[in-house]
mmCIF file with all atom_site columns, C-alpha atoms in Angstrom:
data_model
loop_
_atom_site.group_PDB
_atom_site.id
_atom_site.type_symbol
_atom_site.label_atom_id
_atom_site.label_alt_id
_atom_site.label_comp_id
_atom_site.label_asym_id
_atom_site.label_entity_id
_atom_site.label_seq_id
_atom_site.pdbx_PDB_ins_code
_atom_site.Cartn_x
_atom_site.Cartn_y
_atom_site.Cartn_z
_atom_site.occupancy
_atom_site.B_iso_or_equiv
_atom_site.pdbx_formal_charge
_atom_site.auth_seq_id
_atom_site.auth_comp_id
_atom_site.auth_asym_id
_atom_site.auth_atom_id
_atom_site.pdbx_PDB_model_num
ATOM 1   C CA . UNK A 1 1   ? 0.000   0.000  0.000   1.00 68.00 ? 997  UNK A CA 1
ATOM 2   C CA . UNK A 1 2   ? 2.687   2.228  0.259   1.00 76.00 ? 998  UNK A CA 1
ATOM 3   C CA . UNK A 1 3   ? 2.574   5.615  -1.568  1.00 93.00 ? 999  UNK A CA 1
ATOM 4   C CA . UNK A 1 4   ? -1.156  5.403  -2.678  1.00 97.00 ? 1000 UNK A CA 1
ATOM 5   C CA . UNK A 1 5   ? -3.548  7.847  -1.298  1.00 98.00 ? 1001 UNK A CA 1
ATOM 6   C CA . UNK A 1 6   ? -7.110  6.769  0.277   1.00 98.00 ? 1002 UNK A CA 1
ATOM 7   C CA . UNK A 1 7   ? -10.195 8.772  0.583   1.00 98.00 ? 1003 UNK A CA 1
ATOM 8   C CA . UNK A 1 8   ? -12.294 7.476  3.260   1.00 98.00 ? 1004 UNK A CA 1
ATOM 9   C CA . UNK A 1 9   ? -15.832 8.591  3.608   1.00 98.00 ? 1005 UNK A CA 1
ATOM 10  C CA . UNK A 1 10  ? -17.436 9.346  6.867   1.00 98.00 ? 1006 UNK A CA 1
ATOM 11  C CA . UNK A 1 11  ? -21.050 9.254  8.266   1.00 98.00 ? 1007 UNK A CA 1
ATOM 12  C CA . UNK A 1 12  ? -20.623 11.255 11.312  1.00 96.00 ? 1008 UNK A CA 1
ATOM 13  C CA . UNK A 1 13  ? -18.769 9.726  14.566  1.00 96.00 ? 1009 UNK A CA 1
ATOM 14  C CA . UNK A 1 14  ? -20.845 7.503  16.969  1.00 92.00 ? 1010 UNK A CA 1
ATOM 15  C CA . UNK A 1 15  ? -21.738 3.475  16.174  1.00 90.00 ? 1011 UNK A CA 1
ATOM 16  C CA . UNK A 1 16  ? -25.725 4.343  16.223  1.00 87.00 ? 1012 UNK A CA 1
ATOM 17  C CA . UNK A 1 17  ? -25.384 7.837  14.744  1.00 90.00 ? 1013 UNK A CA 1
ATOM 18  C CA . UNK A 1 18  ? -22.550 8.092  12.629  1.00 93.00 ? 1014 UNK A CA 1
ATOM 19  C CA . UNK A 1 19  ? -19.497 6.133  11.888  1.00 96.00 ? 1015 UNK A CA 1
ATOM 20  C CA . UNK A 1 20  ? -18.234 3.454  13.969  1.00 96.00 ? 1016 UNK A CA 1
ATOM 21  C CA . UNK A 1 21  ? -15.008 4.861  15.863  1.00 96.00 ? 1017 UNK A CA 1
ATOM 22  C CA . UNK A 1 22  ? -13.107 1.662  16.278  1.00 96.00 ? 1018 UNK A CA 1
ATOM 23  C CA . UNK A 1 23  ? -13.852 0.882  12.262  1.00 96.00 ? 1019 UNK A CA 1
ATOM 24  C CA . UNK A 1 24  ? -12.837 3.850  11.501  1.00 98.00 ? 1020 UNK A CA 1
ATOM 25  C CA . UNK A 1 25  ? -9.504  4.725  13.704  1.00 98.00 ? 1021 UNK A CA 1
ATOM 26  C CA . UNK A 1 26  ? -8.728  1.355  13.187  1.00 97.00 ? 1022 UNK A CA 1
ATOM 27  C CA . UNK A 1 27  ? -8.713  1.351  9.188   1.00 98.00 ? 1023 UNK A CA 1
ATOM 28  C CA . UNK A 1 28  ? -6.821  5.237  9.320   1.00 98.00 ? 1024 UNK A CA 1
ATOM 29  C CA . UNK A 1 29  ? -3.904  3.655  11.430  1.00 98.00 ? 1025 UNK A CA 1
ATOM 30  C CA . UNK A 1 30  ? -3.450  0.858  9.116   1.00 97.00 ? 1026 UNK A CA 1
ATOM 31  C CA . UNK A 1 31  ? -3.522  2.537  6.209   1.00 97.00 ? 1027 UNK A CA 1
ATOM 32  C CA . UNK A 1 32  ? -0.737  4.708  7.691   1.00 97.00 ? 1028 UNK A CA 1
ATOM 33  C CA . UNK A 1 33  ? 1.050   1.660  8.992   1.00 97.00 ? 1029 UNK A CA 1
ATOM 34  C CA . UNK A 1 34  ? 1.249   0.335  5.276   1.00 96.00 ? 1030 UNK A CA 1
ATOM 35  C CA . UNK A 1 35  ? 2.327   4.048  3.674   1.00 97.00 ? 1031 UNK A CA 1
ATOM 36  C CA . UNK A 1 36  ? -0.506  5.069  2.538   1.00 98.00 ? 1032 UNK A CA 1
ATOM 37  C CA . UNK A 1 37  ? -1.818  8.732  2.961   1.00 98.00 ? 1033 UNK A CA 1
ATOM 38  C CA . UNK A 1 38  ? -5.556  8.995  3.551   1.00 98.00 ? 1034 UNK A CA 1
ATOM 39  C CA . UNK A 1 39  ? -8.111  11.893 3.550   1.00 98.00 ? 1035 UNK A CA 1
ATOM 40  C CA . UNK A 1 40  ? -11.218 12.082 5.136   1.00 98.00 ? 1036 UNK A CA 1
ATOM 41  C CA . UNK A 1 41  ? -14.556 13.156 3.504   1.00 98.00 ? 1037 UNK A CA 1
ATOM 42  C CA . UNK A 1 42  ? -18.092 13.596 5.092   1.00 98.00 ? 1038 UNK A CA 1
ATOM 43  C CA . UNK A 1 43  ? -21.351 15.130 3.527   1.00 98.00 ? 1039 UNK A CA 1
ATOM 44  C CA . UNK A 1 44  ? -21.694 17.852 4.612   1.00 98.00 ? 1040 UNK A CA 1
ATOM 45  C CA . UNK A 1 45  ? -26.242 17.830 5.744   1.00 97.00 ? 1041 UNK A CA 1
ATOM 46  C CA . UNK A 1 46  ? -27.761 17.193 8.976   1.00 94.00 ? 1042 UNK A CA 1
ATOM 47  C CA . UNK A 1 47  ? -27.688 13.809 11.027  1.00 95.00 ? 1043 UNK A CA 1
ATOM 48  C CA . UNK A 1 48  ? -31.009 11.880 10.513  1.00 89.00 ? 1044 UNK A CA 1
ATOM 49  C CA . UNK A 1 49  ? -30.903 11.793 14.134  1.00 88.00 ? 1045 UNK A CA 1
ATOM 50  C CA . UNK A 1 50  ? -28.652 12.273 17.306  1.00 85.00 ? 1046 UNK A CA 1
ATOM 51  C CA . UNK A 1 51  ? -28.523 9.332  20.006  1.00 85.00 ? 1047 UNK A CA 1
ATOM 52  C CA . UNK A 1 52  ? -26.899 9.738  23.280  1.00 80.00 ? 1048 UNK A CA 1
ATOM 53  C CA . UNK A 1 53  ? -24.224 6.607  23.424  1.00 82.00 ? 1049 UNK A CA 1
ATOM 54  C CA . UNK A 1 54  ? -24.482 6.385  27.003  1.00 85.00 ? 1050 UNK A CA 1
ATOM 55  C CA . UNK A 1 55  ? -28.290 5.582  27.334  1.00 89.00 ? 1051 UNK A CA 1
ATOM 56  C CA . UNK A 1 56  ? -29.125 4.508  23.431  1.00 83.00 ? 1052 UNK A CA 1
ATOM 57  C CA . UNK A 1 57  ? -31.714 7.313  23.691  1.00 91.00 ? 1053 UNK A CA 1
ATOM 58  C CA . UNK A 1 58  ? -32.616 9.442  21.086  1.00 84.00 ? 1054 UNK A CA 1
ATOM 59  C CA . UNK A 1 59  ? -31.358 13.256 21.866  1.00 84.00 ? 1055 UNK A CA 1
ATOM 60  C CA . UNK A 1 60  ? -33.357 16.578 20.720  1.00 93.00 ? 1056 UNK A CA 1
ATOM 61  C CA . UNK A 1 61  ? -30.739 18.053 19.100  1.00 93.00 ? 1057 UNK A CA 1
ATOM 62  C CA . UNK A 1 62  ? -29.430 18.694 15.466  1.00 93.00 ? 1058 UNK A CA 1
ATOM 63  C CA . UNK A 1 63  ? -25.828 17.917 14.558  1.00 94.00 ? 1059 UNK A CA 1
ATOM 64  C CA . UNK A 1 64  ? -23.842 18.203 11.483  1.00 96.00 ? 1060 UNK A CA 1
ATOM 65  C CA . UNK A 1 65  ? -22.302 15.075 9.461   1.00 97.00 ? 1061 UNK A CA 1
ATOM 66  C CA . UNK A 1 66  ? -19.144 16.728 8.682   1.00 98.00 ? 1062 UNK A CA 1
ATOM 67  C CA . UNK A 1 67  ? -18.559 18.359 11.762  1.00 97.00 ? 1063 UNK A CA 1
ATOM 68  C CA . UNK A 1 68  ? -18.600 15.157 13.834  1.00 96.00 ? 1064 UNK A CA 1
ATOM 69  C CA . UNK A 1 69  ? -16.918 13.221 11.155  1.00 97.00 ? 1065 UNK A CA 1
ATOM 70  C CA . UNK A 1 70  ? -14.186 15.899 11.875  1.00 98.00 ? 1066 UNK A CA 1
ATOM 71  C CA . UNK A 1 71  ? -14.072 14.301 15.654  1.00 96.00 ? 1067 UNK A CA 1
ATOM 72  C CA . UNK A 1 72  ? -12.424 10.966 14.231  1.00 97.00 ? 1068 UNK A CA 1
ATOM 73  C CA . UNK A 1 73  ? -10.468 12.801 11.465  1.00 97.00 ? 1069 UNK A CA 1
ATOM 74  C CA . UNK A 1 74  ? -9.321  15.509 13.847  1.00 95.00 ? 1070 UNK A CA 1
ATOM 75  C CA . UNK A 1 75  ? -10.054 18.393 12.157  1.00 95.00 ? 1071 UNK A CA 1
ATOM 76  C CA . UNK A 1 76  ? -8.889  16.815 8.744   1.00 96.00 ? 1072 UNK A CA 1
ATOM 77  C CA . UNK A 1 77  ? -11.789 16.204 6.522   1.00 98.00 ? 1073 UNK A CA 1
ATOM 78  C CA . UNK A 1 78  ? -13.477 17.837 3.075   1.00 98.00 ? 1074 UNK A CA 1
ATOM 79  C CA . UNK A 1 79  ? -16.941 18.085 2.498   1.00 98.00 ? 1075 UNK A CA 1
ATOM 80  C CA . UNK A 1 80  ? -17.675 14.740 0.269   1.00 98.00 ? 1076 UNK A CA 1
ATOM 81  C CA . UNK A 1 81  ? -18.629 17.257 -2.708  1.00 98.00 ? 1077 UNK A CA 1
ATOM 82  C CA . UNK A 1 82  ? -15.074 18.458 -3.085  1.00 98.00 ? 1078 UNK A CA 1
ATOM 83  C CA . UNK A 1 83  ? -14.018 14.503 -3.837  1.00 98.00 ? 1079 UNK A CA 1
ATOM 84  C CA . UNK A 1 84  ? -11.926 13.853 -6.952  1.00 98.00 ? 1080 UNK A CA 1
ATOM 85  C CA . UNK A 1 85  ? -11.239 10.155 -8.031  1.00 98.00 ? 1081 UNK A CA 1
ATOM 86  C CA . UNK A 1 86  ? -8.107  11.039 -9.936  1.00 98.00 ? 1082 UNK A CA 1
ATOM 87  C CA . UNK A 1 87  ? -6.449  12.188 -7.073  1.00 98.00 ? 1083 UNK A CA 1
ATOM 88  C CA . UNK A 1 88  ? -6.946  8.593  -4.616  1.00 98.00 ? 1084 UNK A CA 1
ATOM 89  C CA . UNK A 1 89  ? -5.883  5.274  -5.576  1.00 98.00 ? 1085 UNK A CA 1
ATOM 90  C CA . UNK A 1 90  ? -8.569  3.622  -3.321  1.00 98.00 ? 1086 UNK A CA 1
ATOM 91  C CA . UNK A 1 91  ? -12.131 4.622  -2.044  1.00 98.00 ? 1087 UNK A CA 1
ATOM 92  C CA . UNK A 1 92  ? -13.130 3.072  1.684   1.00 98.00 ? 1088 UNK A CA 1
ATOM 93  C CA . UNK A 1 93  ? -16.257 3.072  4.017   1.00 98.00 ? 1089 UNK A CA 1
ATOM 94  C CA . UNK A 1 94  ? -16.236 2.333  7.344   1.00 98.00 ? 1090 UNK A CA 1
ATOM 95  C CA . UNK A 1 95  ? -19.591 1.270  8.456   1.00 95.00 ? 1091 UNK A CA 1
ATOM 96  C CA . UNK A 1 96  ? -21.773 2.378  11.497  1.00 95.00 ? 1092 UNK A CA 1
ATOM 97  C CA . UNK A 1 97  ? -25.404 3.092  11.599  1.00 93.00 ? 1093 UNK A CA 1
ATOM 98  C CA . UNK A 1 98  ? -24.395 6.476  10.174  1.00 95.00 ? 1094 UNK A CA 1
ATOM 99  C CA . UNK A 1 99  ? -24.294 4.526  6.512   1.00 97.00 ? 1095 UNK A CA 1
ATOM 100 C CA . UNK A 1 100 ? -27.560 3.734  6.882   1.00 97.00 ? 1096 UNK A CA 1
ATOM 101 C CA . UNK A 1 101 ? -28.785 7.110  8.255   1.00 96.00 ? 1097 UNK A CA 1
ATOM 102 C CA . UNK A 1 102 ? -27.140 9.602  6.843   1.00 97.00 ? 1098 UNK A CA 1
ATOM 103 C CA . UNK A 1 103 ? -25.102 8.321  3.725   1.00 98.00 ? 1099 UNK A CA 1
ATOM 104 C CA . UNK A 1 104 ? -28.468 6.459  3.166   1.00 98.00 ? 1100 UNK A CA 1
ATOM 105 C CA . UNK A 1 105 ? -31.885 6.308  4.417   1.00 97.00 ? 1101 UNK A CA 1
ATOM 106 C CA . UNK A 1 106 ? -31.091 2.494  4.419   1.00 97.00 ? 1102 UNK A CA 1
ATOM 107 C CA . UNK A 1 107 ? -32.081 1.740  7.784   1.00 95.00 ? 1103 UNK A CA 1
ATOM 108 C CA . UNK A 1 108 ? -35.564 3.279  7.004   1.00 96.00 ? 1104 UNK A CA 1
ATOM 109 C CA . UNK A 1 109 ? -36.673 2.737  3.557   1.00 96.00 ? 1105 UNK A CA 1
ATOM 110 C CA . UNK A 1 110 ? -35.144 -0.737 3.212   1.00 95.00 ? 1106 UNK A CA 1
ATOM 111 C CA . UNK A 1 111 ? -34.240 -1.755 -0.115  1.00 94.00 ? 1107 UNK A CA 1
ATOM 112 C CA . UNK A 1 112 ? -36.033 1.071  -1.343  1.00 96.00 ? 1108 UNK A CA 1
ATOM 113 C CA . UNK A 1 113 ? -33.911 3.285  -0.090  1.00 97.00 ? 1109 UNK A CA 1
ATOM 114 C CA . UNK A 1 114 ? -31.667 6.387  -1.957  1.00 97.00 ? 1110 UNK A CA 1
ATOM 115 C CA . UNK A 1 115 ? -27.861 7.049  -1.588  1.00 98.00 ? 1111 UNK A CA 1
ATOM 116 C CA . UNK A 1 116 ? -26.428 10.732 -1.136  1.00 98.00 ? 1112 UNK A CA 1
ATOM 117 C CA . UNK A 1 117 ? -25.653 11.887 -4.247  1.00 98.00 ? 1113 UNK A CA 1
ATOM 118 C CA . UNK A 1 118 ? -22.426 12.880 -3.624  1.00 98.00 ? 1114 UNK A CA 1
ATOM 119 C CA . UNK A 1 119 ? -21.541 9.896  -2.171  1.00 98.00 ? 1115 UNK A CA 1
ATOM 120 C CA . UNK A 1 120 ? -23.320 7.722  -5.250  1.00 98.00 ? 1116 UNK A CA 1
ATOM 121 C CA . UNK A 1 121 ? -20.781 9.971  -7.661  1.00 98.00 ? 1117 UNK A CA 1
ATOM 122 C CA . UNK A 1 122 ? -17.515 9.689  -5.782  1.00 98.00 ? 1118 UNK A CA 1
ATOM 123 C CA . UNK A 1 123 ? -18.942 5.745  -5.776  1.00 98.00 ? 1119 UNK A CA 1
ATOM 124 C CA . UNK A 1 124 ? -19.322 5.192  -9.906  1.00 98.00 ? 1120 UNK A CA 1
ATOM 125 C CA . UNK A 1 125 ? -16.440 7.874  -10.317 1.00 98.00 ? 1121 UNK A CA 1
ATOM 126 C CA . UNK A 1 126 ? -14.011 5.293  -8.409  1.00 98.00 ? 1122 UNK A CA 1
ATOM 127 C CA . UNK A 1 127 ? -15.745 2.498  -10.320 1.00 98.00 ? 1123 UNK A CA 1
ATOM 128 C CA . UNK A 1 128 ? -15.140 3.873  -13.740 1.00 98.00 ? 1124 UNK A CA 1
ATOM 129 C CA . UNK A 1 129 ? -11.788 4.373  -12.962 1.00 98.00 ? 1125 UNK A CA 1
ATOM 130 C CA . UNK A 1 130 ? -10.989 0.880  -11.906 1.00 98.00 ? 1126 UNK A CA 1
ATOM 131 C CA . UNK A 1 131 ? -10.010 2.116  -8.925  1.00 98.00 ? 1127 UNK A CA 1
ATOM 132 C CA . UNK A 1 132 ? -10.815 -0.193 -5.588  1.00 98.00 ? 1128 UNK A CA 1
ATOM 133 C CA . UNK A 1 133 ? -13.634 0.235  -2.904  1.00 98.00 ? 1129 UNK A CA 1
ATOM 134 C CA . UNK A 1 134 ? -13.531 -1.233 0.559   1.00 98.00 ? 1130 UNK A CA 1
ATOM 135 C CA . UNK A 1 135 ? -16.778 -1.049 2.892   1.00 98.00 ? 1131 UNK A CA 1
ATOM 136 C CA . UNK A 1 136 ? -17.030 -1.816 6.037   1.00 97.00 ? 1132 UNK A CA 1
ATOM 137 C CA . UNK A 1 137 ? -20.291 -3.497 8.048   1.00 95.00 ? 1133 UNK A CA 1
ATOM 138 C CA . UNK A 1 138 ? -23.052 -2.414 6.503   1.00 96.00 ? 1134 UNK A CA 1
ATOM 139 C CA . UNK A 1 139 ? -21.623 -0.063 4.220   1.00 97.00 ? 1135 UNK A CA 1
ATOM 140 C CA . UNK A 1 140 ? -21.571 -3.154 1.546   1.00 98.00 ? 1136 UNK A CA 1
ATOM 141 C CA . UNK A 1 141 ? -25.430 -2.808 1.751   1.00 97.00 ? 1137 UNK A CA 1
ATOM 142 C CA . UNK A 1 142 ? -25.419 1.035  0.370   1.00 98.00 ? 1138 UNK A CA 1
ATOM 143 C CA . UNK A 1 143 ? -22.858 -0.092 -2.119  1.00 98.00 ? 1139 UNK A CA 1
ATOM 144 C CA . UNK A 1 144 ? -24.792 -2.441 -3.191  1.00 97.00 ? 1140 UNK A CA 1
ATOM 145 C CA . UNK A 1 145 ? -28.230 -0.377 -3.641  1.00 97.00 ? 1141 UNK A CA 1
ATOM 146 C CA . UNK A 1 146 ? -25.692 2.035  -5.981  1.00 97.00 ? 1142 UNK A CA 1
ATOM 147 C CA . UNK A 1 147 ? -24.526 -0.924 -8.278  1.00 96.00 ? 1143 UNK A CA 1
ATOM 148 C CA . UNK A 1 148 ? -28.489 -2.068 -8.498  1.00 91.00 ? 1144 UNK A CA 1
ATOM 149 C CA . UNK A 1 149 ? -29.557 1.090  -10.524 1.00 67.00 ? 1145 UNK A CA 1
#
């Protein structure tokens, strides 16, 4: 892996809300351990929904994708509209409920559900250029409701 350059796409920070932390860290630190570069992306909307961690309750609040995304990136993220497949060798989503809430409505329309735009372009953009995509938990699932169409 050594000298490519990863984008990874976030869905906020927080397992129920966002993107999984340990996923996420976890797949940052090895693809610095192997020499790769990464950066992080986010959309840059609304969460469907905030959840306290602590008590699994939902929290009456409104909190923004790429501003919590920035929590795991540390302040080191783009808005997923600025992504450009020519400049990353690989494409990877770490999962988290935040895939299927805010990069998706998957956990609430199903297999009916739509894909963020921006995230369906940086998707077939990656694709067309033969360039890989690695998804984590249940990101496979909104992968796969972009290759269906």
């Amino acid at each position: 892996m050594t000298g490519k350059h990863v984008a990874v796409v976030l869905s906020g920070c927080g397992v129920f809300d966002g993107a999984e932390i340990h996923e996420s860290v976890l797949s940052l630190l090895a693809l610095a351990r192997h020499g790769a570069s990464y950066q992080c992306f986010a959309p840059d909307i609304a969460q469907h929904h905030v959840i306290n961690h602590l008590s699994g309750e939902e929290m009456d609040e409104t909190r923004s994708v790429l501003v919590e995304a920035a929590r795991i990136a540390r302040g080191d993220i783009k808005p997923l509209a600025e992504f450009n497949a020519e400049a990353f060798d690989a494409l990877l989503l770490p999962g988290g409920f935040g895939a299927a809430k805010n990069l998706s409505n998957l956990a609430f329309e199903g297999p009916n559900c739509s894909v963020d735009p921006y995230l369906e372009s940086a998707v077939n953009a990656m694709v067309d250029a033969s360039k890989p995509i690695g998804a984590l938990c249940i990101s496979p699932a909104v992968l796969a409701k972009i290759f269906e169409g």
